[in-house]
PDB file of C-alpha atoms in Angstrom:
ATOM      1  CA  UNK V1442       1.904  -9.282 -10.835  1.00  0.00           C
ATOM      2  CA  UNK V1443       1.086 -12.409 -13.559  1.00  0.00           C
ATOM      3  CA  UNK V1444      -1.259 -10.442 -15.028  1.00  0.00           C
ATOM      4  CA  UNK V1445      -3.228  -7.069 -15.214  1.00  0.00           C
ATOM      5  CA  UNK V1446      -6.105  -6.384 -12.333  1.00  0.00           C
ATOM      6  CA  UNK V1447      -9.336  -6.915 -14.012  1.00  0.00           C
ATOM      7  CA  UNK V1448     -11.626  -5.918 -11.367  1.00  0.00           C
ATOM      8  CA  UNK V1449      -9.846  -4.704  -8.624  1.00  0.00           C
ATOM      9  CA  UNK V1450     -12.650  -4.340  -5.695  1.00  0.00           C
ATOM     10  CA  UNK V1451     -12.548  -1.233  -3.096  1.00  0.00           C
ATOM     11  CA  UNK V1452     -12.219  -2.856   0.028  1.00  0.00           C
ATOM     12  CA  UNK V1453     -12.248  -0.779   3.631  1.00  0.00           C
ATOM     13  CA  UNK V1454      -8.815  -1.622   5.459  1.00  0.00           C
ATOM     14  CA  UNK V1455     -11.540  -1.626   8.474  1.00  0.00           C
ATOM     15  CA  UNK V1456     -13.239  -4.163   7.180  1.00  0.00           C
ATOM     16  CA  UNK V1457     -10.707  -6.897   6.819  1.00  0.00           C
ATOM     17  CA  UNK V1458     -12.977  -9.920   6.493  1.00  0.00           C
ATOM     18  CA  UNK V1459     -14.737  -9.134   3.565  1.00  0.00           C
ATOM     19  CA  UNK V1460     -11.540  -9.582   1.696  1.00  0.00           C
ATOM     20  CA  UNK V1461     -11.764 -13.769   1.639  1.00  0.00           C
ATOM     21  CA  UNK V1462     -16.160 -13.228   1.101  1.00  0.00           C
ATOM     22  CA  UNK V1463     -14.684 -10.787  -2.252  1.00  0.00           C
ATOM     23  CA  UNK V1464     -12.691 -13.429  -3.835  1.00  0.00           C
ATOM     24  CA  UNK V1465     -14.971 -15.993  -3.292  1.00  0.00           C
ATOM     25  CA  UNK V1466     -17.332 -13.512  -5.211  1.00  0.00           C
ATOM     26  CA  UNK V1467     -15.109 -13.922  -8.480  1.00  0.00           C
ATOM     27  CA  UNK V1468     -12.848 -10.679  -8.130  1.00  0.00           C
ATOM     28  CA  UNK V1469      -9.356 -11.242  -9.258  1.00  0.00           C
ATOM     29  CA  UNK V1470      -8.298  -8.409  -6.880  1.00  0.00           C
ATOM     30  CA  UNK V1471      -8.821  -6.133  -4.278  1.00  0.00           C
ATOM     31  CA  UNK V1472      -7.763  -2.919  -3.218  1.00  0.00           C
ATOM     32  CA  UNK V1473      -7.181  -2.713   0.661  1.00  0.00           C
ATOM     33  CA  UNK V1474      -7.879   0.903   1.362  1.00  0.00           C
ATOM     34  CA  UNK V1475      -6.006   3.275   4.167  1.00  0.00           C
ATOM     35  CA  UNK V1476      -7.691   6.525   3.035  1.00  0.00           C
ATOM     36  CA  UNK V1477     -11.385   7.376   2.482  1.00  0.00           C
ATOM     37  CA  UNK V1478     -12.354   4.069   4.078  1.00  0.00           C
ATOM     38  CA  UNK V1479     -11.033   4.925   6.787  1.00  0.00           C
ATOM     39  CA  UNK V1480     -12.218   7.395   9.489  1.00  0.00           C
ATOM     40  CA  UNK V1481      -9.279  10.049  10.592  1.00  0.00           C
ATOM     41  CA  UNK V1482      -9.488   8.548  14.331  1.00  0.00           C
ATOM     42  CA  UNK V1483      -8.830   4.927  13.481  1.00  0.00           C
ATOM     43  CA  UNK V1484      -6.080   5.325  10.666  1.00  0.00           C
ATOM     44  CA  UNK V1485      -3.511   3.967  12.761  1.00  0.00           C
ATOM     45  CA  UNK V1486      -5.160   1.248  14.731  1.00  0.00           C
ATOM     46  CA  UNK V1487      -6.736   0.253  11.091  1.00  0.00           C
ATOM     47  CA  UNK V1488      -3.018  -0.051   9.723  1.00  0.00           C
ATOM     48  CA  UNK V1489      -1.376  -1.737  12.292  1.00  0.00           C
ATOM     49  CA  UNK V1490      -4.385  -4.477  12.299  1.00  0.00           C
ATOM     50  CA  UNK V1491      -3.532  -4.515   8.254  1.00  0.00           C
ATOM     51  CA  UNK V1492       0.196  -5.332   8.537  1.00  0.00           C
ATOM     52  CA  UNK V1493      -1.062  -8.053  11.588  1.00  0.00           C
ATOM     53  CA  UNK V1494      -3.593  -9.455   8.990  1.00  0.00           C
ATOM     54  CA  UNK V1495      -0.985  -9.407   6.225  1.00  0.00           C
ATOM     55  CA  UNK V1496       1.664 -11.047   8.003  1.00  0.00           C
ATOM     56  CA  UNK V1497      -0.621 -13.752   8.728  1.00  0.00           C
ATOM     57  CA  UNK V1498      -1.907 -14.412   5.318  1.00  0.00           C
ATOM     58  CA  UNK V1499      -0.997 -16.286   2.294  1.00  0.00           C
ATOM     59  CA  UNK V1500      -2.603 -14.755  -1.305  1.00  0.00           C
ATOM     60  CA  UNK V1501      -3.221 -16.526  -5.130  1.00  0.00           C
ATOM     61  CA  UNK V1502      -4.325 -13.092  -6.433  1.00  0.00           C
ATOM     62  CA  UNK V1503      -3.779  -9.487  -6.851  1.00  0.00           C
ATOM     63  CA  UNK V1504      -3.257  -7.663  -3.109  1.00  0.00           C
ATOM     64  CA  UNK V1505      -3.288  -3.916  -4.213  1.00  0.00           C
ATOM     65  CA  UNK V1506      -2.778  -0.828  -1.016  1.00  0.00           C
ATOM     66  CA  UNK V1507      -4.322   2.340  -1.402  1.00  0.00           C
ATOM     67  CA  UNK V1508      -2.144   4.418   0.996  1.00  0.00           C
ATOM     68  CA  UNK V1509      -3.315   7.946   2.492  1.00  0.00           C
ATOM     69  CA  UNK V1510      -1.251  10.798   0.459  1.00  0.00           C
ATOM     70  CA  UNK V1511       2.572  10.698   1.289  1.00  0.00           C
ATOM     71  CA  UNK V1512       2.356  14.394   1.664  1.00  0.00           C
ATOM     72  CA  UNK V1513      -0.012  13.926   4.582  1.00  0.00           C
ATOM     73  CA  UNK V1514       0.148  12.935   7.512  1.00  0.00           C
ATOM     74  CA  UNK V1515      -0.246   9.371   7.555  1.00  0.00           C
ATOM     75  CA  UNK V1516       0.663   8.589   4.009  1.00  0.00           C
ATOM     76  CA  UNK V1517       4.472   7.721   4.556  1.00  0.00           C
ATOM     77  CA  UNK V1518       4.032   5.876   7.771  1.00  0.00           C
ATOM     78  CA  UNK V1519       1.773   3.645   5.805  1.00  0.00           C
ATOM     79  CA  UNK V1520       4.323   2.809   3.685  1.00  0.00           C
ATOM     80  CA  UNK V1521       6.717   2.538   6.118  1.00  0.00           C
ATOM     81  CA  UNK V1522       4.791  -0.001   8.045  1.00  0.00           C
ATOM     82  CA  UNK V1523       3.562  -2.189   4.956  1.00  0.00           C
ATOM     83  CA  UNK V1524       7.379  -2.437   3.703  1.00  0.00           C
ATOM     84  CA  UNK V1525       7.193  -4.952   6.467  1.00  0.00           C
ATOM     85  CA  UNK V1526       4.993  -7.351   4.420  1.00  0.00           C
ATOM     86  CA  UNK V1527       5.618  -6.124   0.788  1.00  0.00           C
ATOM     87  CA  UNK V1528       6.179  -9.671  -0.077  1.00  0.00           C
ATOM     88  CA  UNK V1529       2.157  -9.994   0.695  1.00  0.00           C
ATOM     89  CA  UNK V1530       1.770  -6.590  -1.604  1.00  0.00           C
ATOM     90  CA  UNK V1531       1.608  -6.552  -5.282  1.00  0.00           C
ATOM     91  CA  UNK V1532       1.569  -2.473  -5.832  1.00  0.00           C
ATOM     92  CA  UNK V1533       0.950   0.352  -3.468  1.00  0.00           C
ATOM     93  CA  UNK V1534      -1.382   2.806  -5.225  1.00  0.00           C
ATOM     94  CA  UNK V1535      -1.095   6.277  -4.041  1.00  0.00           C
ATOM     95  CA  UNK V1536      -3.973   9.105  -4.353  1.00  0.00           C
ATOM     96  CA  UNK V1537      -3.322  12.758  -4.876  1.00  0.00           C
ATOM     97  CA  UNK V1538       0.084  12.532  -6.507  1.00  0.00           C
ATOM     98  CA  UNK V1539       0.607  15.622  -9.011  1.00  0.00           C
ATOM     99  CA  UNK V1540       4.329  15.573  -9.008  1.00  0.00           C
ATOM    100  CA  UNK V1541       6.749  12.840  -9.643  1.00  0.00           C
ATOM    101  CA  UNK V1542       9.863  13.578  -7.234  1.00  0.00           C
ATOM    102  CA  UNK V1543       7.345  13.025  -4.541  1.00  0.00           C
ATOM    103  CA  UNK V1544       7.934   9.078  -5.904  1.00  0.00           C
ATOM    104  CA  UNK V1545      11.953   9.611  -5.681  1.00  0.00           C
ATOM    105  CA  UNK V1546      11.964   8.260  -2.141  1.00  0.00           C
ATOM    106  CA  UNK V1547       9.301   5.329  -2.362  1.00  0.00           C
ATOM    107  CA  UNK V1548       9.385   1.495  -3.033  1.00  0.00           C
ATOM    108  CA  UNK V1549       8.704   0.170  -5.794  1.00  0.00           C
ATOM    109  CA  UNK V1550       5.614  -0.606  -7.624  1.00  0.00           C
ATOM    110  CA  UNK V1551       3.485   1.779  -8.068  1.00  0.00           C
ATOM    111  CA  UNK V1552       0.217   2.595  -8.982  1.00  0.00           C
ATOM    112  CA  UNK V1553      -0.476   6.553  -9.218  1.00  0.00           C
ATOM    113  CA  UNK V1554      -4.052   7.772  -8.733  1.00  0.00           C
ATOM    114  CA  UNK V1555      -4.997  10.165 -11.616  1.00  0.00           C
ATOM    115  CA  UNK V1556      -7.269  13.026  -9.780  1.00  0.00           C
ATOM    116  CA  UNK V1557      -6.364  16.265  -9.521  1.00  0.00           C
ATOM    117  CA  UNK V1558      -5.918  18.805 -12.444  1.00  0.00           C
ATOM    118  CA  UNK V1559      -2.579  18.529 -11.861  1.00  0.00           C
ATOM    119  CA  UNK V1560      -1.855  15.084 -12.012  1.00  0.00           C
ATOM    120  CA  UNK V1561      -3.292  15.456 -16.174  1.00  0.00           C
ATOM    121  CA  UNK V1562      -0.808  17.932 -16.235  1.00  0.00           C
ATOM    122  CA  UNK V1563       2.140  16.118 -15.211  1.00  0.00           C
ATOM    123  CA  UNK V1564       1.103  12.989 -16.070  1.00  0.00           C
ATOM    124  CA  UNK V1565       3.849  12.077 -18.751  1.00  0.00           C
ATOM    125  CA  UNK V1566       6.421  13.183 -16.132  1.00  0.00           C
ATOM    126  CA  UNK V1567       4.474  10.444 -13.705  1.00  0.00           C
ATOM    127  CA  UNK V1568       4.134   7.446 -15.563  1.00  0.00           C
ATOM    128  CA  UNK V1569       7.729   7.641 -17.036  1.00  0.00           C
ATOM    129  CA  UNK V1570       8.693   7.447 -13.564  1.00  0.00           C
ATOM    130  CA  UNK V1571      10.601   4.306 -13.105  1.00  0.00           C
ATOM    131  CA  UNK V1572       9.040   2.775 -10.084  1.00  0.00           C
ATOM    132  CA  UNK V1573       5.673   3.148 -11.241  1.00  0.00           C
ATOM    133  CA  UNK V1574       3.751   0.359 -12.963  1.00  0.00           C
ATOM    134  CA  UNK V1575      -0.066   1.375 -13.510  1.00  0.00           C
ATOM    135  CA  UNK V1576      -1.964   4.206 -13.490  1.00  0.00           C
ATOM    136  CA  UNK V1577      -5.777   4.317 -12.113  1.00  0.00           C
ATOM    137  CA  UNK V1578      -8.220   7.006 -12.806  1.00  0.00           C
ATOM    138  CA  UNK V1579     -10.027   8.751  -9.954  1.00  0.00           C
ATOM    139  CA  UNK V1580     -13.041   9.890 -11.604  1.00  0.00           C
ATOM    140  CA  UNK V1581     -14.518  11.138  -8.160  1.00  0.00           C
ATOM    141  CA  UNK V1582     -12.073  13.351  -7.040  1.00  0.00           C
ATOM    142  CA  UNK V1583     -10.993  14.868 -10.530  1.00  0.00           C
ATOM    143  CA  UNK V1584     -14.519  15.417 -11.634  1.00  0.00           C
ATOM    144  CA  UNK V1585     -15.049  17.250  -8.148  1.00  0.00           C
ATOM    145  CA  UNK V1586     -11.910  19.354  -9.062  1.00  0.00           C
ATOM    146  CA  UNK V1587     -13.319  19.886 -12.541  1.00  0.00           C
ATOM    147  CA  UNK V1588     -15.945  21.040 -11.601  1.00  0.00           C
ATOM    148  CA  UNK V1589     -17.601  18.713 -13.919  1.00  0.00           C
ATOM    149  CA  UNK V1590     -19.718  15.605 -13.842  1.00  0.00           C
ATOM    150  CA  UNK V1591     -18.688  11.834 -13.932  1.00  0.00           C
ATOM    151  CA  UNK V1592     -20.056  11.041 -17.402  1.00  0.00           C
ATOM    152  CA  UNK V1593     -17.818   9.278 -19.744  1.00  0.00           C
ATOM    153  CA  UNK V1594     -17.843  12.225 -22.025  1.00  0.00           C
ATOM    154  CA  UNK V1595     -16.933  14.873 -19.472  1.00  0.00           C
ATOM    155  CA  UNK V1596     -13.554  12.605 -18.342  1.00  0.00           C
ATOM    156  CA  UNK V1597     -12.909  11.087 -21.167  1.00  0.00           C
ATOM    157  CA  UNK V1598      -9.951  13.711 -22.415  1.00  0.00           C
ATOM    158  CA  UNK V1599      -8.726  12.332 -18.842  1.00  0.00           C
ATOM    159  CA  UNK V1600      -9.317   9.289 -19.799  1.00  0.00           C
ATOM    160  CA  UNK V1601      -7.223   9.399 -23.136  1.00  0.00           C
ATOM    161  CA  UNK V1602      -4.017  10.805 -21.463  1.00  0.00           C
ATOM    162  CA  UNK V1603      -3.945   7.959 -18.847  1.00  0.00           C
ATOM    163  CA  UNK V1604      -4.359   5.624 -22.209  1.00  0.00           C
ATOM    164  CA  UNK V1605      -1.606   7.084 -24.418  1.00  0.00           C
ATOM    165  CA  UNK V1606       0.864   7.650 -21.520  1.00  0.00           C
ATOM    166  CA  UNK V1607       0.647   4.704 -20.072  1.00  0.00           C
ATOM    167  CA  UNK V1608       0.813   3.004 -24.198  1.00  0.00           C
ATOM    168  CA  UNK V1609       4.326   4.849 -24.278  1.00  0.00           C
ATOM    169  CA  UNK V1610       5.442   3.978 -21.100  1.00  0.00           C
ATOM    170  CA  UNK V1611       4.407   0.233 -20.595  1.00  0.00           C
ATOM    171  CA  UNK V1612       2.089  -0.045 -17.909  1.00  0.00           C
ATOM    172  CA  UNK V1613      -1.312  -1.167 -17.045  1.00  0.00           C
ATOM    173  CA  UNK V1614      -4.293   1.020 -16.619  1.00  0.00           C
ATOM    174  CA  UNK V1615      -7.560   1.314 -14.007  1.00  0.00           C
ATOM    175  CA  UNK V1616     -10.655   2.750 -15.305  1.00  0.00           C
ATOM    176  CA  UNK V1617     -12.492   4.951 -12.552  1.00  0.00           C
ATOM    177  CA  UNK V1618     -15.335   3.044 -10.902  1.00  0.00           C
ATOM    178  CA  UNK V1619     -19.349   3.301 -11.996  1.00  0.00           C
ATOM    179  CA  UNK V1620     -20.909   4.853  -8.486  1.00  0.00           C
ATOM    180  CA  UNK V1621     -24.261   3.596  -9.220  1.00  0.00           C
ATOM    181  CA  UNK V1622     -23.931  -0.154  -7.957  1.00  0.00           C
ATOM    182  CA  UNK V1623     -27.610  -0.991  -8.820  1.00  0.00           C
ATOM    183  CA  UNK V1624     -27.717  -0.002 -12.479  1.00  0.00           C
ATOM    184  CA  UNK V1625     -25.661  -2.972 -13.841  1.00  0.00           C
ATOM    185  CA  UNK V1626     -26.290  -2.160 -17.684  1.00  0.00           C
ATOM    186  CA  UNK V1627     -24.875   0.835 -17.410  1.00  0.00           C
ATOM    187  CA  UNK V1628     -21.971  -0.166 -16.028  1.00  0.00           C
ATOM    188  CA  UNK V1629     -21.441  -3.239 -18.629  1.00  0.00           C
ATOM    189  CA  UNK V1630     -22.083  -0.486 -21.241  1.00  0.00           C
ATOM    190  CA  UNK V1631     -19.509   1.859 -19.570  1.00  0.00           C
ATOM    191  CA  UNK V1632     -16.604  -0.808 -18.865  1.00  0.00           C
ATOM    192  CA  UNK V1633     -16.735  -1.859 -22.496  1.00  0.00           C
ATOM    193  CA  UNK V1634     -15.828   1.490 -23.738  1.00  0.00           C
ATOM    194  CA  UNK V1635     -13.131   1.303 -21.167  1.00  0.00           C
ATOM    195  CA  UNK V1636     -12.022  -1.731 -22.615  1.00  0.00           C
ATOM    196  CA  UNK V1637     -11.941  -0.102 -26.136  1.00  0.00           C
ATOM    197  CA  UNK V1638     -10.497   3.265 -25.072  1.00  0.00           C
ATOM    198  CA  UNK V1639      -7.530   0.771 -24.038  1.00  0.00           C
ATOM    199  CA  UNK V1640      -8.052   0.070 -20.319  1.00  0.00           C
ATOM    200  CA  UNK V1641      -6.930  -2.732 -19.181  1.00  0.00           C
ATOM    201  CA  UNK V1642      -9.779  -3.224 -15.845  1.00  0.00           C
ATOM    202  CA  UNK V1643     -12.154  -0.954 -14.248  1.00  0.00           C
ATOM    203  CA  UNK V1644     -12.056  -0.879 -10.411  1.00  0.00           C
ATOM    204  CA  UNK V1645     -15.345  -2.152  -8.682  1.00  0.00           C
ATOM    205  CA  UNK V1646     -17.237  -1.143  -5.316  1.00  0.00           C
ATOM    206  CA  UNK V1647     -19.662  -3.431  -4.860  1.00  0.00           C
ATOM    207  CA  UNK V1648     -19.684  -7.161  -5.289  1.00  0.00           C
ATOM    208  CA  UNK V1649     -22.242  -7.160  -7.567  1.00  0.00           C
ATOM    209  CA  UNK V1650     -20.186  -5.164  -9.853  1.00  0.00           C
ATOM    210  CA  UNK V1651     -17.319  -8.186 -10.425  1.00  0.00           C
ATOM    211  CA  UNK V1652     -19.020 -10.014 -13.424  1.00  0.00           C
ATOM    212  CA  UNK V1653     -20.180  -7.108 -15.458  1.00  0.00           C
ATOM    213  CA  UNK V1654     -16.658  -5.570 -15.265  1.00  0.00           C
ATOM    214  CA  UNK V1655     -15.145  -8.906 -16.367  1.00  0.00           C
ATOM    215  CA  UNK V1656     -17.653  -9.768 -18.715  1.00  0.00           C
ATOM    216  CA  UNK V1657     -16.386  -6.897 -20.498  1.00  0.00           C
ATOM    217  CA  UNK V1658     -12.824  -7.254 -20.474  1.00  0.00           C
ATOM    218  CA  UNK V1659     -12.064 -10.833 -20.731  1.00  0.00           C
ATOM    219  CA  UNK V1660     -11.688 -12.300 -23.724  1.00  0.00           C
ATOM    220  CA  UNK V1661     -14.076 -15.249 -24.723  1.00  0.00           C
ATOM    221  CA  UNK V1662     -12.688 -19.140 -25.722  1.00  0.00           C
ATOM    222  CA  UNK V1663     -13.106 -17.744 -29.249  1.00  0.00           C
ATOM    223  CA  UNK V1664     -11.044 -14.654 -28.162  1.00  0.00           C
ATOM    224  CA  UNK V1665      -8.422 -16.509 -26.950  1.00  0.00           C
ATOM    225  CA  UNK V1666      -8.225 -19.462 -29.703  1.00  0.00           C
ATOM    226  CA  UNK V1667      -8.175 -16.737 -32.312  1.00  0.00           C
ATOM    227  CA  UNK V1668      -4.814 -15.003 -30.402  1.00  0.00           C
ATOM    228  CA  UNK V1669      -3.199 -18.161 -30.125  1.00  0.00           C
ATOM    229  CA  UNK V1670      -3.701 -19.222 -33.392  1.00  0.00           C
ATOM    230  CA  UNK V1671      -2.758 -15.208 -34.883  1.00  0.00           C
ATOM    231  CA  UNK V1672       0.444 -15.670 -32.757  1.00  0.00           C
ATOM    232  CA  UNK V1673       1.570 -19.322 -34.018  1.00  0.00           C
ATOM    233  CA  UNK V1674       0.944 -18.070 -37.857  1.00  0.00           C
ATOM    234  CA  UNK V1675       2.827 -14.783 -37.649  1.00  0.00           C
ATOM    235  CA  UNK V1676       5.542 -16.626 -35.401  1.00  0.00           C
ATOM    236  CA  UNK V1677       6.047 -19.965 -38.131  1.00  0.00           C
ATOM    237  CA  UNK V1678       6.389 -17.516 -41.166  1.00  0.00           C
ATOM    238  CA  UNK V1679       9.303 -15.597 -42.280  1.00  0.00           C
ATOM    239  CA  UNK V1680       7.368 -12.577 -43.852  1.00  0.00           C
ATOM    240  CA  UNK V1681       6.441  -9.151 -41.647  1.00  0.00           C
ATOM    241  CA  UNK V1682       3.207  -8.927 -42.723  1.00  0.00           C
ATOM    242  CA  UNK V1683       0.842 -12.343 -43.169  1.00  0.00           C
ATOM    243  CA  UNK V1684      -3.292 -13.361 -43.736  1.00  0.00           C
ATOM    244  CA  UNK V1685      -4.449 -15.118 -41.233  1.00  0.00           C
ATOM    245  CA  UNK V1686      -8.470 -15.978 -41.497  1.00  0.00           C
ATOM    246  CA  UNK V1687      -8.644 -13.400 -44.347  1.00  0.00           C
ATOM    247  CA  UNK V1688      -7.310 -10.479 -42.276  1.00  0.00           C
ATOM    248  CA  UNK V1689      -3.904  -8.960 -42.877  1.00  0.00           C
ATOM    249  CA  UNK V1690      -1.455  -9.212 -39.587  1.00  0.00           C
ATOM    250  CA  UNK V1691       1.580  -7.463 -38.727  1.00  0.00           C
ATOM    251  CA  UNK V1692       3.309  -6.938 -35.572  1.00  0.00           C
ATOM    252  CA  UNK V1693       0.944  -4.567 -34.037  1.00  0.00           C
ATOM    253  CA  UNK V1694      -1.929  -6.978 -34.082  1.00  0.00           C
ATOM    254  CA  UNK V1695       0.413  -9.640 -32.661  1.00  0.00           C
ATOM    255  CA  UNK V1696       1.533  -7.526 -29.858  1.00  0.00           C
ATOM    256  CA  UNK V1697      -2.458  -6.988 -29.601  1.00  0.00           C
ATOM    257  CA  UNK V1698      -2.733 -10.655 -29.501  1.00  0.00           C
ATOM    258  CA  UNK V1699      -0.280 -11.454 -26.552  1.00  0.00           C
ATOM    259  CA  UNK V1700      -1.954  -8.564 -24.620  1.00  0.00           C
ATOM    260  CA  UNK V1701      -4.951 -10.465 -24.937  1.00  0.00           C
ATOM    261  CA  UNK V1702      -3.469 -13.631 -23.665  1.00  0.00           C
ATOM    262  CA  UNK V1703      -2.169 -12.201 -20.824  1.00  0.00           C
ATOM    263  CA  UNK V1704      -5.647 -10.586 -19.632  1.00  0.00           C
ATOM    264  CA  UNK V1705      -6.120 -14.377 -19.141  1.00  0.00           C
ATOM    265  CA  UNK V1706      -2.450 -15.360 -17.790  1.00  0.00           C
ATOM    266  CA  UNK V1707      -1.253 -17.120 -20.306  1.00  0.00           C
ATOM    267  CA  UNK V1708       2.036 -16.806 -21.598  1.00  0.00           C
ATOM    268  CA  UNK V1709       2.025 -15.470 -25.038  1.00  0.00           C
ATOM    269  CA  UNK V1710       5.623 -16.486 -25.323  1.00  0.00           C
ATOM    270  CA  UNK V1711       4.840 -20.121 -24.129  1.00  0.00           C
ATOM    271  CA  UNK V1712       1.692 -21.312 -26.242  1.00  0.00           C
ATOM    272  CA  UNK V1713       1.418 -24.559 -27.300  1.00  0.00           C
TER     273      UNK V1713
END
């Protein structure tokens, strides 16, 4: 992937043709999606029509998979059927995983779906795993398990776990999505304390819900100016720690910077 999902949008694998009407709509991704979506009866029909669609289909953004479980009964043949067109498929992100040899066997480039109890109690032993690249919270299904509700406060020791393991271990995040698609505050409010908890997007179910999410996470031209410039003054001088703009930088806030940069896809390495 060039650059982190910002607003990844649920899309029903049943449903193909909304996928072109989404990015027209702004989102910079989409999640296909093989397992709620998706009635029991028409799982297989629904995937073979995906790998047709995919095969026929050329992408300029994000194409993310959410695969039934692998420990069911259609989760592996998913797989095995999409490795067909993985060229077409950024990450495959896979719900219900609590233990990480179940990933021993997969392909590469994984996303692991954060909701179960279990899963926050493995998760260091999941996102050290080498073929996985992000981890997404599934604030539905954990909450469910918690027995607790979907507030921010009541997941957001969840919350915190995906952020520091995935800080230690290099990968990108995806905040749980806001189920009320009319209340559009609220979710603006919500995805920027995602953004400052340390996520890196928030995964959307309704078009509606693309600009607020990225609205929050994208930096501004003044953002982005202020990265670049942070970058070229810590890069030009010899010393560890410099002022830039009356604020002290060291390498922290540059790697901060270039993180920001990227959000955007721009190279932090190749700034001019």
């Amino acid at each position: 992937m060039n650059k982190f999902p910002i607003s990844p949008i649920f899309i029903p694998a049943n449903r193909l043709e909304w996928v072109d009407k989404t990015f027209d709509k702004g989102a910079d991704s989409v999640i296909i999606d093989l397992e709620d979506s998706v009635p029991k009866d028409q799982k297989v029909e629904t995937r073979d029509a995906l790998v047709s669609y995919l095969e026929s289909r050329e992408f300029d953004k994000t194409v993310l998979i959410r695969v039934n479980s692998v420990e069911g009964e259609f989760g592996k043949e998913d797989i095995r059927s999409l490795l067909e067109v993985s060229s077409k498929i950024d990450a495959f992100i896979l719900p219900k995983i609590e233990e990480a040899n179940t990933l021993n066997n997969l392909p590469d480039n994984l996303i692991v779906l954060i909701e179960t109890p279990k899963s926050i109690q493995n998760i260091e032993d999941l996102a050290s795993h080498k073929k996985v690249i992000g981890i997404a919270l599934g604030g539905a299904d954990l909450s469910a398990s918690l027995g607790s509700d979907m507030s921010w406060d009541s997941l957001l020791f969840s919350r915190s776990k995906i952020i520091l393991e995935a800080a230690l271990n290099n990968l990108f995040t995806i905040d749980s999505p806001f189920m009320d698609i009319e209340d559009l505050s609220s979710l603006e409010n919500e995805s920027t304390l995602s953004k400052r908890l340390g996520f890196d997007g928030k995964a959307a179910i309704h078009p509606n819900q693309i600009e607020p999410i990225t609205k929050s996470f994208l930096p501004n031209e003044k953002d982005i100016e202020e990265a670049k410039g942070i970058i070229k003054a810590f890069n030009s001088s010899p010393e560890a720690v410099i002022a830039y703009e009356g604020k002290m930088i060291d390498m922290p806030i540059v790697l901060s910077m270039e993180k920001r940069l990227r959000l955007v896809g721009i190279d932090p390495k190749n700034i001019d």
